[in-house]
Amino acid sequence: MTTGFFDGIAPVRYEGPDSTNELAYKHYNPDEVILGKRMEDHLRFAVAWWHSFAWEGGDPFGGQTFIRPWHPQDDMGRAKLKADVAFELFEILGQPFYCWHDADIRPEQADFAGNLKTLEEITDYMGEKAEGTGTGCLWGTANMFSHRRWMSGASTNPDPEVFAWAAATVKGCMDATHKLGGQNYVLWGGREGYETLLNTDLNQELDHMGRFLNMVVDYKHKIGFKGTILVEPKPQEPSKHQYDYDAATCIGFLRKYGLENEVKLNLEQGHAILAGHSFEHEIAVAAAEGMLGSIDMNRNDYQSGWDTDQFPNNVPEVALAYYHILKAGGLGTGGTNFDAKLRRQSLDAVDLVAGHVGGMDICARGLKAAAAMIEDGGLEDALKARYAGWETPEAQAMLGSDLATIQARVLSEGIKPEPRSGRQERLENYVNRFV
Ligand code: XLS
Ligand code: NI
Ligand code: NI
């Protein structure tokens, strides 16, 4: 028996680029082999429970626009109905992964014990529903930013009782993720930052956050969780300044607290843009350190300047992101999570399906273009040519040398560099052939 929410909507199939069927995949063909691996295994799509099922359509100027059968979300029976609908969407889309916060899946209770009990109950239910379906948990996380208790931070809160509640909450969410066979555990610190330095001891807060993350890693090993611990950079929103500002900041933080071999990054397109970077910049920075973990695929509205979390629709951007992911050897235990929500006017069940179908197709097109660029090798060749001078023994020796020796060599050899073209337009034209 189904909930009826998606009545009249059939499972989405691959029909190829010429299909005019709105609800068919034109590019996402799970079994197609790209660079020796099935497309599905490259992309590892996940549906985000918070945006696709829990979000009610509110914005800063108005409340709920969606009226769903599982509203209001304050009751365990309706939480189960929401899970039923979620698994129906997963079946329609072809059984992707899913991601969740505790607050998305269970109703908020009056105390911690109640929150833990309902989390255990709903995740048992989700585990049963997933059995035999091929759908799995990509990652779980704790929502430590919505409830008023988190307003001054979670692990960085000046109040140790909030730190305690955060530790207790994360333990529960890690246990639930482990039980569901989750492949990663994510921490995004929306309130781990400050509103004003006038009331903030930045140093103490960072130390607490570093200690907290070490406890998370210790607990992972204690319970034998084999997944990856991920932190998700974002520069601001909701906090004015967030400590996990961008990939480079997170990497510095992880090194400072001895976590560089234990924690990787979950990078989000929209957060990269908010930080003043491109998505591929963030991916390349993480990959250079071996810390690329997973991606939250969405897009921001470039005019509005905030985290609009829209489904991706820009093939050239997505292609460059996957180009750097492929170059880094892929996403490992990570995946492509749609941290993307409908627009608040997109009321229909079919809108929810179409949002995911479109996002998956855009990513598939990007992946295919990225793979074609890798196979063609044009960008790699250009890169090699640009740095070819460094392959000479004299250039290599210089790296082990010192300033005085190098100065003597410049004088004796009369070294006088001749600037060469960076060829940017030609390279952009090259990329354009593939996207
Ligand atoms: C918010 C974040 C959030 C994380 C999970 O901007 O993207 O959704 O992915 O807490
Ligand atoms: Ni986000
Ligand atoms: Ni995210």
Coordinates of C-alpha atoms and ligand atoms in Angstrom, one line a residue:
M1 CA 0.0 0.0 0.0
T2 CA 1.3 3.4 -0.9
T3 CA 0.6 6.8 0.8
G4 CA -0.8 8.0 -2.5
F5 CA 1.4 11.2 -2.3
F6 CA 3.0 10.4 -5.7
D7 CA -0.1 9.0 -7.3
G8 CA 0.2 8.8 -11.1
I9 CA 4.0 9.2 -11.1
A10 CA 5.8 6.2 -12.5
P11 CA 9.4 5.2 -11.7
V12 CA 11.8 7.4 -13.6
R13 CA 13.8 5.6 -16.3
Y14 CA 16.6 6.5 -18.7
E15 CA 15.2 7.3 -22.1
G16 CA 18.2 9.0 -23.7
P17 CA 18.9 12.6 -24.8
D18 CA 16.1 12.7 -27.4
S19 CA 13.3 11.9 -25.0
T20 CA 10.7 14.6 -24.4
N21 CA 9.3 12.9 -21.4
E22 CA 9.6 15.4 -18.6
L23 CA 10.1 12.7 -16.0
A24 CA 12.7 10.6 -17.8
Y25 CA 16.4 10.7 -17.4
K26 CA 18.0 12.0 -20.6
H27 CA 21.6 11.6 -19.3
Y28 CA 21.6 9.8 -16.1
N29 CA 22.0 6.2 -17.1
P30 CA 23.1 4.3 -13.9
D31 CA 24.7 1.4 -15.7
E32 CA 26.6 3.3 -18.3
V33 CA 30.3 2.8 -17.7
I34 CA 32.3 6.0 -17.5
L35 CA 36.1 5.7 -17.1
G36 CA 35.7 2.1 -16.0
K37 CA 33.0 2.7 -13.4
R38 CA 29.2 2.7 -13.5
M39 CA 27.7 6.2 -13.6
E40 CA 25.7 5.4 -10.4
D41 CA 28.9 4.5 -8.6
H42 CA 30.6 7.7 -9.6
L43 CA 27.7 10.0 -8.7
R44 CA 26.2 8.3 -5.6
F45 CA 23.2 10.6 -5.5
A46 CA 21.5 11.3 -2.2
V47 CA 18.2 13.0 -1.3
A48 CA 18.3 15.5 1.6
W49 CA 15.5 14.8 4.1
W50 CA 15.5 18.4 5.4
H51 CA 14.9 20.1 2.1
S52 CA 12.8 17.5 0.3
F53 CA 10.5 16.4 3.2
A54 CA 10.9 18.6 6.3
W55 CA 11.1 22.1 4.8
E56 CA 7.6 23.7 4.7
G57 CA 8.3 26.5 2.2
G58 CA 9.0 29.3 4.6
D59 CA 11.3 32.3 4.0
P60 CA 12.2 35.3 6.1
F61 CA 9.0 37.1 5.0
G62 CA 6.5 34.4 5.2
G63 CA 5.7 31.0 6.6
Q64 CA 4.6 27.6 5.3
T65 CA 3.5 27.3 1.7
F66 CA 3.6 23.5 1.4
I67 CA 0.7 21.6 2.9
R68 CA 1.8 18.0 3.2
P69 CA -0.1 15.0 4.7
W70 CA 2.8 14.7 7.3
H71 CA 2.3 18.2 8.7
P72 CA 2.4 19.3 11.4
Q73 CA 5.7 17.6 12.0
D74 CA 5.2 17.2 15.8
D75 CA 4.0 13.6 15.9
M76 CA 5.6 10.2 15.6
G77 CA 2.8 8.8 13.4
R78 CA 3.3 11.6 10.9
A79 CA 7.1 11.2 11.1
K80 CA 6.6 7.6 9.9
L81 CA 4.3 8.8 7.1
K82 CA 7.0 11.2 6.1
A83 CA 9.4 8.3 6.0
D84 CA 6.9 6.3 3.9
V85 CA 6.7 9.1 1.4
A86 CA 10.5 9.5 1.3
F87 CA 11.0 5.9 0.5
E88 CA 8.4 6.2 -2.3
L89 CA 10.4 9.0 -3.8
F90 CA 13.6 6.9 -3.5
E91 CA 11.8 4.2 -5.4
I92 CA 10.6 6.6 -8.1
L93 CA 14.1 8.0 -8.6
G94 CA 15.9 4.6 -8.7
Q95 CA 16.9 4.1 -5.1
P96 CA 19.5 6.8 -4.4
F97 CA 21.1 7.4 -0.9
Y98 CA 19.5 9.7 1.6
C99 CA 20.9 12.1 4.2
W100 CA 19.2 13.4 7.4
H101 CA 19.5 15.6 10.5
D102 CA 17.8 14.2 13.7
A103 CA 15.4 17.1 13.6
D104 CA 14.2 16.2 10.0
I105 CA 13.2 12.7 10.9
R106 CA 11.8 12.8 14.4
P107 CA 9.5 15.2 16.2
E108 CA 11.1 17.5 18.7
Q109 CA 10.4 16.4 22.3
A110 CA 10.4 18.2 25.6
D111 CA 13.7 16.8 26.8
F112 CA 16.9 15.0 25.6
A113 CA 15.7 11.6 26.6
G114 CA 12.6 12.0 24.5
N115 CA 14.6 13.2 21.5
L116 CA 16.9 10.2 21.8
K117 CA 14.0 7.7 22.1
T118 CA 12.1 9.1 19.1
L119 CA 15.4 9.2 17.1
E120 CA 16.0 5.5 17.8
E121 CA 12.4 4.6 17.0
I122 CA 12.3 6.4 13.7
T123 CA 15.7 5.2 12.6
D124 CA 14.7 1.6 13.3
Y125 CA 11.7 2.3 11.1
M126 CA 13.9 3.7 8.3
G127 CA 16.2 0.8 8.6
E128 CA 13.3 -1.6 8.1
K129 CA 12.0 0.3 5.2
A130 CA 15.4 0.3 3.4
E131 CA 15.8 -3.4 3.7
G132 CA 16.1 -5.0 0.3
T133 CA 15.5 -1.7 -1.6
G134 CA 19.0 -0.8 -2.5
T135 CA 18.6 2.6 -0.8
G136 CA 21.2 3.5 1.9
C137 CA 22.2 6.2 4.2
L138 CA 25.0 8.4 2.8
W139 CA 25.3 10.4 6.0
G140 CA 23.5 11.5 9.1
T141 CA 24.1 14.6 11.1
A142 CA 22.7 16.5 14.1
N143 CA 20.7 19.7 13.6
M144 CA 22.5 21.9 16.2
F145 CA 21.3 25.3 14.7
S146 CA 17.5 25.5 14.6
H147 CA 16.3 25.1 18.2
R148 CA 16.8 28.2 20.4
R149 CA 19.2 26.3 22.7
W150 CA 21.8 26.5 19.9
M151 CA 21.5 30.2 19.3
S152 CA 25.0 30.9 20.7
G153 CA 26.6 27.8 19.3
A154 CA 26.8 24.0 20.0
S155 CA 30.3 22.9 20.8
T156 CA 31.4 26.6 20.9
N157 CA 28.6 27.7 23.2
P158 CA 29.7 29.8 26.3
D159 CA 27.4 27.6 28.3
P160 CA 28.9 24.2 29.1
E161 CA 25.4 22.6 29.5
V162 CA 24.9 23.3 25.8
F163 CA 28.2 21.7 25.0
A164 CA 27.0 18.7 27.0
W165 CA 23.7 18.5 25.1
A166 CA 25.6 18.8 21.8
A167 CA 27.9 15.9 22.8
A168 CA 24.9 13.8 23.9
T169 CA 23.1 14.6 20.7
V170 CA 26.0 13.8 18.4
K171 CA 26.6 10.5 20.1
G172 CA 22.9 9.6 19.5
C173 CA 23.1 10.7 15.8
M174 CA 26.4 8.7 15.3
D175 CA 24.8 5.6 16.8
A176 CA 21.8 6.0 14.5
T177 CA 24.0 6.6 11.4
H178 CA 26.1 3.5 12.3
K179 CA 22.9 1.4 12.7
L180 CA 21.6 2.6 9.3
G181 CA 24.9 1.6 7.6
G182 CA 25.7 5.2 7.0
Q183 CA 28.8 5.8 4.9
N184 CA 29.8 9.1 6.5
Y185 CA 28.9 11.3 9.4
V186 CA 28.7 15.1 8.8
L187 CA 29.1 18.1 11.1
W188 CA 28.1 21.5 9.8
G189 CA 28.3 24.3 12.3
G190 CA 25.8 26.9 11.4
R191 CA 26.0 28.5 14.9
E192 CA 29.7 27.5 15.4
G193 CA 30.8 31.1 14.9
Y194 CA 29.8 34.5 16.3
E195 CA 27.5 37.4 15.8
T196 CA 29.9 39.9 17.3
L197 CA 33.5 39.7 18.7
L198 CA 32.4 42.1 21.5
N199 CA 31.0 39.1 23.3
T200 CA 33.1 36.3 21.9
D201 CA 36.3 34.6 23.1
L202 CA 37.3 33.3 19.7
N203 CA 40.3 31.3 20.9
Q204 CA 38.4 29.5 23.6
E205 CA 35.5 28.6 21.2
L206 CA 37.9 27.2 18.7
D207 CA 39.6 25.1 21.3
H208 CA 36.3 23.7 22.4
M209 CA 35.3 22.9 18.8
G210 CA 38.7 21.2 18.3
R211 CA 38.2 19.1 21.4
F212 CA 34.7 18.3 20.5
L213 CA 35.7 17.0 17.0
N214 CA 38.4 14.9 18.6
M215 CA 35.7 13.3 20.8
V216 CA 33.7 12.6 17.7
V217 CA 36.6 10.8 16.1
D218 CA 37.4 8.9 19.2
Y219 CA 33.8 7.7 19.4
K220 CA 33.8 6.7 15.8
H221 CA 36.7 4.3 16.5
K222 CA 35.1 3.1 19.7
I223 CA 31.9 1.9 18.0
G224 CA 33.8 0.6 14.9
F225 CA 32.1 3.1 12.5
K226 CA 33.9 2.6 9.3
G227 CA 32.5 5.7 7.5
T228 CA 34.2 9.0 7.1
I229 CA 33.8 12.0 9.5
L230 CA 33.2 15.1 7.4
V231 CA 33.0 18.8 8.2
E232 CA 31.1 21.2 5.9
P233 CA 32.6 24.6 5.3
K234 CA 30.4 27.7 5.0
P235 CA 31.5 31.3 5.6
Q236 CA 28.4 32.7 7.2
E237 CA 24.6 32.3 7.4
P238 CA 23.1 31.8 9.9
S239 CA 26.1 33.2 12.0
K240 CA 27.7 36.4 10.9
H241 CA 31.0 34.6 10.8
Q242 CA 31.4 30.8 10.9
Y243 CA 34.6 29.1 12.0
D244 CA 34.4 26.6 9.2
Y245 CA 34.7 29.4 6.7
D246 CA 35.9 27.6 3.6
A247 CA 38.0 24.5 2.7
A248 CA 41.4 26.2 3.4
T249 CA 40.2 27.4 6.8
C250 CA 38.9 24.0 7.7
I251 CA 42.1 22.3 6.7
G252 CA 44.1 24.7 8.9
F253 CA 41.7 24.0 11.8
L254 CA 41.9 20.2 11.3
R255 CA 45.7 20.4 11.3
K256 CA 45.9 22.5 14.4
Y257 CA 43.8 20.0 16.3
G258 CA 45.5 16.9 14.9
L259 CA 42.6 15.7 12.8
E260 CA 44.0 15.9 9.3
N261 CA 44.1 12.2 8.9
E262 CA 40.7 11.6 10.4
V263 CA 38.3 14.1 9.0
K264 CA 37.6 15.2 5.4
L265 CA 35.4 17.9 3.9
N266 CA 31.8 17.9 2.6
L267 CA 31.9 20.7 0.1
E268 CA 28.8 22.6 -1.0
Q269 CA 28.5 24.6 -4.3
G270 CA 26.4 27.4 -2.7
H271 CA 28.8 27.7 0.2
A272 CA 31.8 28.0 -2.1
I273 CA 30.0 30.9 -3.9
L274 CA 29.2 32.6 -0.5
A275 CA 32.9 32.3 0.4
G276 CA 33.8 34.1 -2.8
H277 CA 35.2 30.9 -4.5
S278 CA 34.1 28.7 -7.4
F279 CA 33.0 25.2 -6.5
E280 CA 36.0 23.7 -8.3
H281 CA 38.3 25.9 -6.2
E282 CA 37.0 24.3 -3.0
I283 CA 37.2 20.8 -4.5
A284 CA 40.8 21.4 -5.8
V285 CA 41.9 22.8 -2.4
A286 CA 40.5 19.8 -0.5
A287 CA 41.8 17.3 -3.1
A288 CA 45.3 18.8 -2.8
E289 CA 45.3 17.9 0.8
G290 CA 43.7 14.5 0.4
M291 CA 40.6 15.8 2.2
L292 CA 37.9 15.7 -0.4
G293 CA 35.1 13.7 1.2
S294 CA 31.7 14.4 -0.3
I295 CA 29.7 17.1 -2.0
D296 CA 26.4 18.9 -1.4
M297 CA 25.3 19.7 -4.9
N298 CA 23.1 22.8 -5.3
R299 CA 23.4 26.3 -6.7
N300 CA 22.9 29.8 -5.4
D301 CA 21.1 32.6 -7.2
Y302 CA 24.0 34.8 -8.2
Q303 CA 22.0 38.0 -7.8
S304 CA 20.6 37.5 -4.4
G305 CA 23.8 36.8 -2.4
W306 CA 22.5 34.2 0.0
D307 CA 22.3 30.5 0.3
T308 CA 19.3 29.8 -1.9
D309 CA 19.9 26.1 -2.2
Q310 CA 18.5 25.5 -5.6
F311 CA 18.8 22.4 -7.7
P312 CA 21.8 22.6 -10.0
N313 CA 21.2 23.6 -13.6
N314 CA 24.5 24.8 -15.0
V315 CA 26.3 22.1 -16.9
P316 CA 29.6 24.0 -17.4
E317 CA 29.9 24.6 -13.7
V318 CA 29.0 21.1 -12.7
A319 CA 31.4 19.7 -15.4
L320 CA 34.4 21.5 -13.9
A321 CA 33.4 20.3 -10.4
Y322 CA 33.3 16.7 -11.5
Y323 CA 36.5 17.2 -13.5
H324 CA 38.4 18.0 -10.3
I325 CA 36.6 15.2 -8.5
L326 CA 37.6 12.7 -11.2
K327 CA 41.2 14.0 -11.1
A328 CA 41.2 13.4 -7.3
G329 CA 40.1 9.8 -7.8
G330 CA 36.4 10.2 -7.1
L331 CA 34.3 10.7 -4.0
G332 CA 35.2 7.5 -2.1
T333 CA 32.6 7.0 0.7
G334 CA 31.1 10.3 -0.2
G335 CA 28.5 11.1 -2.8
T336 CA 26.4 13.8 -4.5
N337 CA 23.9 15.0 -2.0
F338 CA 21.2 17.3 -3.2
D339 CA 21.3 19.9 -0.5
A340 CA 18.7 21.7 -2.7
K341 CA 15.1 22.7 -2.1
L342 CA 12.2 23.5 -4.3
R343 CA 11.1 27.1 -4.7
R344 CA 8.3 27.9 -2.3
Q345 CA 5.8 28.2 -5.1
S346 CA 6.6 24.7 -6.4
L347 CA 3.7 23.0 -4.5
D348 CA 3.1 19.8 -6.4
A349 CA 4.4 16.3 -5.7
V350 CA 5.6 16.2 -9.3
D351 CA 7.7 19.3 -8.7
L352 CA 9.6 17.4 -6.1
V353 CA 10.3 14.6 -8.5
A354 CA 11.2 16.9 -11.3
G355 CA 13.7 18.8 -9.2
H356 CA 15.6 15.7 -8.4
V357 CA 15.4 14.3 -12.0
G358 CA 16.7 17.6 -13.4
G359 CA 19.5 17.8 -10.9
M360 CA 20.5 14.2 -11.5
D361 CA 20.5 14.8 -15.3
I362 CA 22.6 17.9 -15.0
C363 CA 25.2 16.1 -12.8
A364 CA 25.2 13.2 -15.3
R365 CA 25.9 15.6 -18.2
G366 CA 28.6 17.3 -16.1
L367 CA 30.2 13.9 -15.3
K368 CA 30.2 12.8 -18.9
A369 CA 31.8 16.1 -20.0
A370 CA 34.4 15.8 -17.3
A371 CA 35.2 12.3 -18.2
A372 CA 35.5 13.3 -21.9
M373 CA 38.0 16.0 -21.0
I374 CA 40.0 13.6 -18.9
E375 CA 40.0 11.0 -21.7
D376 CA 41.0 13.7 -24.3
G377 CA 43.7 14.9 -22.0
G378 CA 43.8 18.5 -23.4
L379 CA 43.7 20.3 -20.1
E380 CA 46.3 17.9 -18.5
D381 CA 48.6 18.4 -21.5
A382 CA 48.3 22.2 -21.3
L383 CA 49.1 22.0 -17.6
K384 CA 52.1 19.8 -18.2
A385 CA 53.4 22.1 -20.9
R386 CA 53.0 25.2 -18.6
Y387 CA 55.1 23.7 -15.9
A388 CA 57.5 21.8 -18.2
G389 CA 60.4 24.0 -17.2
W390 CA 60.3 22.5 -13.7
E391 CA 61.2 19.1 -15.1
T392 CA 64.8 20.1 -15.8
P393 CA 67.5 19.1 -13.2
E394 CA 68.5 22.7 -12.7
A395 CA 65.0 23.8 -11.7
Q396 CA 64.6 20.8 -9.4
A397 CA 68.0 21.5 -7.7
M398 CA 66.9 25.0 -7.0
L399 CA 64.1 23.7 -4.7
G400 CA 66.8 22.2 -2.5
S401 CA 69.0 25.2 -2.7
D402 CA 69.1 28.6 -1.0
L403 CA 68.7 32.3 -1.9
A404 CA 72.4 33.1 -2.1
T405 CA 73.2 30.1 -4.4
I406 CA 70.2 31.0 -6.6
Q407 CA 71.3 34.6 -6.8
A408 CA 74.8 33.6 -7.9
R409 CA 73.3 31.4 -10.6
V410 CA 71.1 34.1 -11.9
L411 CA 74.1 36.4 -12.2
S412 CA 76.5 33.8 -13.7
E413 CA 74.0 32.4 -16.2
G414 CA 72.4 35.7 -17.0
I415 CA 68.9 34.3 -16.3
K416 CA 66.3 36.6 -17.8
P417 CA 62.8 35.0 -17.9
E418 CA 60.6 35.6 -21.0
P419 CA 56.8 35.8 -20.0
R420 CA 54.6 33.3 -21.8
S421 CA 50.9 33.3 -22.5
G422 CA 48.6 31.7 -19.9
R423 CA 46.3 30.7 -22.8
Q424 CA 43.1 31.2 -20.7
E425 CA 40.7 32.0 -23.6
R426 CA 42.0 29.0 -25.6
L427 CA 41.5 26.7 -22.6
E428 CA 38.0 28.1 -22.0
N429 CA 37.2 27.5 -25.6
Y430 CA 38.6 24.0 -25.2
V431 CA 36.2 23.3 -22.2
N432 CA 33.4 24.7 -24.3
R433 CA 33.8 21.8 -26.8
F434 CA 32.8 19.3 -24.1
V435 CA 30.0 21.1 -22.2
Ligands
XLS1 C1 23.3 24.6 5.4 C2 24.0 23.3 5.3 C3 23.3 22.1 5.9 C4 24.3 20.9 6.0 C5 23.9 19.9 6.9 O1 23.6 25.5 4.8 O2 24.3 23.1 3.9 O3 22.2 21.8 5.1 O4 24.5 20.3 4.7 O5 23.7 20.3 8.2
NI2 NI 23.9 24.9 2.6
NI3 NI 25.0 21.4 3.0

